Amino acid sequence: MREILGRRRRLLSKRGDGTPELIGAALTYATEWQWPVLPGVAADPQGTGRCGCPDPECTVPGAHPFDPGLLAATTDGRMVRWWWGNRPTAPIVMATGGKAPCAVSLPALPAARALEALDRMGMRLGPVVASPARWAILVKPYSMEQLGELLYAKDFVPGSLRFHSEGGYLALPPSETGQGEIRWERAPLPGSASPWVPDVEAVVDAVVEALTRTGVSAPEF
């Protein structure tokens, strides 16, 4: 199932245009799913695709924390209401790791082809977050030591893969960033307190195999 039904569909599938759906989505993540969130820095109001942070060469415009910093991420509903009550169009940023999922991301085109190959292989995936540039597959929390051992055992790992683990972050739907809309490519299934996500080993193994089988050469960015 690739869409959310009922209440969660209303909360999570609309764009971050300052309507109550954005606050509702942030509250669902924080209070129902126990994913720590915080508001991201706004994109440049001039609409140039640049970030509102001081870095003129920011590579993730509007899709990262700035003020407050990442350590402020919380599951406290009162804090979430206060943040988005004052910054109603702020992107929703999740602090990855800990009690929240981690993620494996890759550029959008090879990601789409890899997911098609994984479907044919019968690989079970959880939620997949998509931006215009990259897609991120949510996975169970993992340590850097675990990741290092996993990658060391591989003969080849595409350099375009990125790993969002403890101390990292990921923008969530329905945020609007300098790179465009953040949406669900694979939406969380309804009916559970927190969405199911696979182990990182299974995802990395399957993605590398899928890219190899389909002959996709993911660009190094």
Short mmCIF file of C-alpha atoms in Angstrom, two decimals:
data_model
loop_
_atom_site.label_atom_id
_atom_site.label_comp_id
_atom_site.label_asym_id
_atom_site.label_seq_id
_atom_site.Cartn_x
_atom_site.Cartn_y
_atom_site.Cartn_z
CA MET A 1 0.00 0.00 0.00
CA ARG A 2 1.48 3.34 -1.02
CA GLU A 3 -0.89 5.77 0.58
CA ILE A 4 -2.23 6.47 4.03
CA LEU A 5 -5.90 6.08 4.77
CA GLY A 6 -8.15 8.10 7.05
CA ARG A 7 -6.68 10.45 9.60
CA ARG A 8 -3.04 9.67 8.81
CA ARG A 9 -3.64 10.35 5.14
CA ARG A 10 -4.91 13.83 6.02
CA LEU A 11 -2.01 14.48 8.37
CA LEU A 12 0.89 13.18 6.36
CA SER A 13 0.17 13.46 2.65
CA LYS A 14 -0.35 17.19 2.11
CA ARG A 15 2.24 19.83 1.39
CA GLY A 16 3.76 22.07 4.06
CA ASP A 17 1.91 25.27 3.21
CA GLY A 18 1.25 26.42 6.76
CA THR A 19 -2.07 24.58 7.17
CA PRO A 20 -2.83 22.50 10.29
CA GLU A 21 -1.73 19.36 8.39
CA LEU A 22 1.92 20.28 8.91
CA ILE A 23 1.56 20.58 12.69
CA GLY A 24 -0.58 17.44 12.64
CA ALA A 25 2.13 15.48 10.84
CA ALA A 26 4.81 16.69 13.28
CA LEU A 27 2.62 15.65 16.22
CA THR A 28 1.98 12.22 14.70
CA TYR A 29 5.70 11.61 14.30
CA ALA A 30 6.58 12.87 17.77
CA THR A 31 3.75 11.74 20.02
CA GLU A 32 2.33 8.66 18.24
CA TRP A 33 5.45 7.20 16.67
CA GLN A 34 8.03 8.58 19.16
CA TRP A 35 10.26 9.97 16.43
CA PRO A 36 12.13 13.05 17.75
CA VAL A 37 11.52 16.03 15.48
CA LEU A 38 12.36 19.72 15.29
CA PRO A 39 11.72 22.52 12.77
CA GLY A 40 14.17 22.81 9.91
CA VAL A 41 15.64 26.08 8.69
CA ALA A 42 13.42 27.81 6.14
CA ALA A 43 14.32 27.98 2.48
CA ASP A 44 15.30 31.36 1.03
CA PRO A 45 12.08 33.45 0.88
CA GLN A 46 13.14 34.79 -2.53
CA GLY A 47 12.49 31.35 -3.96
CA THR A 48 15.97 30.92 -5.41
CA GLY A 49 16.37 27.35 -4.15
CA ARG A 50 18.94 28.53 -1.64
CA CYS A 51 18.81 27.92 2.09
CA GLY A 52 17.83 30.42 4.77
CA CYS A 53 20.95 29.49 6.78
CA PRO A 54 24.18 31.55 6.60
CA ASP A 55 25.90 29.05 4.28
CA PRO A 56 25.52 30.32 0.67
CA GLU A 57 26.53 26.88 -0.65
CA CYS A 58 24.22 24.79 1.55
CA THR A 59 23.63 21.43 -0.17
CA VAL A 60 20.32 20.65 1.60
CA PRO A 61 18.49 24.01 1.49
CA GLY A 62 15.66 24.19 4.01
CA ALA A 63 16.05 20.50 4.90
CA HIS A 64 18.29 20.66 7.96
CA PRO A 65 18.19 22.01 11.54
CA PHE A 66 19.80 25.33 12.37
CA ASP A 67 18.05 27.17 15.22
CA PRO A 68 17.35 25.16 17.30
CA GLY A 69 20.12 22.65 16.70
CA LEU A 70 19.68 18.92 16.20
CA LEU A 71 20.08 18.12 19.91
CA ALA A 72 16.78 19.91 20.56
CA ALA A 73 14.78 17.25 18.69
CA THR A 74 11.95 16.01 20.90
CA THR A 75 8.84 13.86 21.17
CA ASP A 76 7.19 16.37 23.52
CA GLY A 77 3.89 17.41 21.98
CA ARG A 78 3.84 20.73 23.82
CA MET A 79 7.19 21.72 22.33
CA VAL A 80 6.10 20.60 18.86
CA ARG A 81 2.93 22.72 19.09
CA TRP A 82 4.95 25.73 20.23
CA TRP A 83 7.51 25.39 17.45
CA TRP A 84 5.02 25.03 14.60
CA GLY A 85 2.65 27.52 16.18
CA ASN A 86 5.41 30.09 15.75
CA ARG A 87 6.89 28.69 12.52
CA PRO A 88 3.92 27.11 10.73
CA THR A 89 5.70 26.49 7.41
CA ALA A 90 8.94 25.08 8.87
CA PRO A 91 10.07 21.74 7.40
CA ILE A 92 9.80 18.75 9.74
CA VAL A 93 13.23 17.30 10.49
CA MET A 94 13.65 13.96 12.27
CA ALA A 95 16.76 13.17 14.31
CA THR A 96 17.74 9.70 13.08
CA GLY A 97 18.89 6.91 15.37
CA GLY A 98 18.11 6.20 18.99
CA LYS A 99 14.39 5.41 19.16
CA ALA A 100 13.80 6.76 15.65
CA PRO A 101 14.56 5.00 12.37
CA CYS A 102 17.79 5.47 10.51
CA ALA A 103 17.86 5.66 6.71
CA VAL A 104 19.76 4.70 3.58
CA SER A 105 19.43 7.16 0.71
CA LEU A 106 20.47 7.35 -2.93
CA PRO A 107 19.73 9.56 -5.96
CA ALA A 108 16.13 9.52 -7.13
CA LEU A 109 16.48 7.85 -10.54
CA PRO A 110 18.56 4.84 -9.46
CA ALA A 111 16.42 4.66 -6.31
CA ALA A 112 13.25 4.30 -8.40
CA ARG A 113 14.84 1.56 -10.48
CA ALA A 114 16.20 -0.18 -7.39
CA LEU A 115 12.75 -0.19 -5.74
CA GLU A 116 11.24 -1.74 -8.87
CA ALA A 117 13.90 -4.45 -8.75
CA LEU A 118 13.31 -5.03 -5.03
CA ASP A 119 9.59 -5.45 -5.67
CA ARG A 120 10.34 -8.11 -8.27
CA MET A 121 12.65 -9.84 -5.77
CA GLY A 122 9.89 -9.85 -3.13
CA MET A 123 11.88 -7.66 -0.74
CA ARG A 124 9.72 -6.18 2.01
CA LEU A 125 10.34 -2.47 2.53
CA GLY A 126 8.97 0.00 5.03
CA PRO A 127 8.40 3.71 4.42
CA VAL A 128 10.41 5.49 1.71
CA VAL A 129 10.82 9.28 1.83
CA ALA A 130 11.30 11.06 -1.50
CA SER A 131 12.63 14.48 -2.44
CA PRO A 132 13.18 15.59 -6.05
CA ALA A 133 16.87 14.71 -5.73
CA ARG A 134 17.09 11.70 -3.39
CA TRP A 135 14.99 8.90 -1.92
CA ALA A 136 15.57 7.54 1.59
CA ILE A 137 14.61 4.04 2.74
CA LEU A 138 13.86 3.99 6.47
CA VAL A 139 15.57 1.20 8.42
CA LYS A 140 15.98 0.07 12.01
CA PRO A 141 18.51 2.04 14.11
CA TYR A 142 22.11 0.90 13.62
CA SER A 143 25.49 1.85 15.06
CA MET A 144 28.47 3.16 13.11
CA GLU A 145 30.37 0.01 14.12
CA GLN A 146 27.60 -2.15 12.66
CA LEU A 147 27.59 -0.09 9.47
CA GLY A 148 31.37 -0.24 9.17
CA GLU A 149 31.39 -4.03 9.41
CA LEU A 150 28.58 -4.26 6.85
CA LEU A 151 30.33 -2.06 4.30
CA TYR A 152 33.74 -3.69 4.88
CA ALA A 153 32.26 -7.07 3.91
CA LYS A 154 31.08 -5.73 0.55
CA ASP A 155 33.13 -6.02 -2.62
CA PHE A 156 31.38 -2.93 -3.99
CA VAL A 157 29.17 -0.22 -2.47
CA PRO A 158 27.92 2.64 -4.71
CA GLY A 159 29.50 5.89 -3.60
CA SER A 160 26.16 7.63 -4.00
CA LEU A 161 24.66 5.76 -1.02
CA ARG A 162 24.31 7.91 2.09
CA PHE A 163 23.67 6.69 5.60
CA HIS A 164 21.57 8.67 8.08
CA SER A 165 22.36 7.18 11.49
CA GLU A 166 22.81 8.35 15.08
CA GLY A 167 23.56 12.08 15.00
CA GLY A 168 22.02 12.49 11.56
CA TYR A 169 18.72 13.86 10.32
CA LEU A 170 16.12 13.54 7.60
CA ALA A 171 13.36 15.88 6.40
CA LEU A 172 9.91 14.26 6.49
CA PRO A 173 6.64 14.82 4.57
CA PRO A 174 4.82 17.08 3.99
CA SER A 175 7.76 19.51 4.25
CA GLU A 176 8.59 22.02 1.53
CA THR A 177 12.31 22.70 1.15
CA GLY A 178 14.58 24.65 -1.17
CA GLN A 179 14.89 21.50 -3.28
CA GLY A 180 11.15 20.97 -3.51
CA GLU A 181 8.45 18.93 -1.79
CA ILE A 182 9.23 16.06 0.56
CA ARG A 183 6.71 13.26 0.03
CA TRP A 184 6.10 9.58 0.70
CA GLU A 185 7.13 7.32 -2.16
CA ARG A 186 6.10 4.40 0.06
CA ALA A 187 3.80 5.64 2.82
CA PRO A 188 3.70 4.06 6.29
CA LEU A 189 0.93 1.51 6.61
CA PRO A 190 -1.88 2.44 9.00
CA GLY A 191 -2.82 0.39 12.03
CA SER A 192 0.33 0.34 14.17
CA ALA A 193 1.79 2.62 16.82
CA SER A 194 4.97 3.03 14.82
CA PRO A 195 5.70 2.00 11.22
CA TRP A 196 7.61 -1.22 10.61
CA VAL A 197 11.09 -0.78 9.10
CA PRO A 198 13.60 -3.43 7.90
CA ASP A 199 17.16 -4.08 9.09
CA VAL A 200 19.90 -2.04 7.46
CA GLU A 201 21.75 -5.21 6.38
CA ALA A 202 18.80 -6.41 4.34
CA VAL A 203 18.34 -3.03 2.67
CA VAL A 204 22.00 -2.49 1.78
CA ASP A 205 22.35 -6.06 0.48
CA ALA A 206 19.19 -5.75 -1.61
CA VAL A 207 19.94 -2.26 -2.95
CA VAL A 208 23.49 -3.16 -4.00
CA GLU A 209 22.25 -6.38 -5.64
CA ALA A 210 19.41 -4.56 -7.37
CA LEU A 211 21.69 -1.86 -8.74
CA THR A 212 24.13 -4.51 -9.95
CA ARG A 213 21.44 -6.68 -11.59
CA THR A 214 19.78 -3.78 -13.36
CA GLY A 215 23.07 -2.28 -14.50
CA VAL A 216 22.24 1.04 -12.88
CA SER A 217 25.31 3.19 -12.32
CA ALA A 218 24.27 5.61 -9.61
CA PRO A 219 26.01 8.98 -9.99
CA GLU A 220 28.41 10.01 -7.25
CA PHE A 221 26.41 12.79 -5.57
#
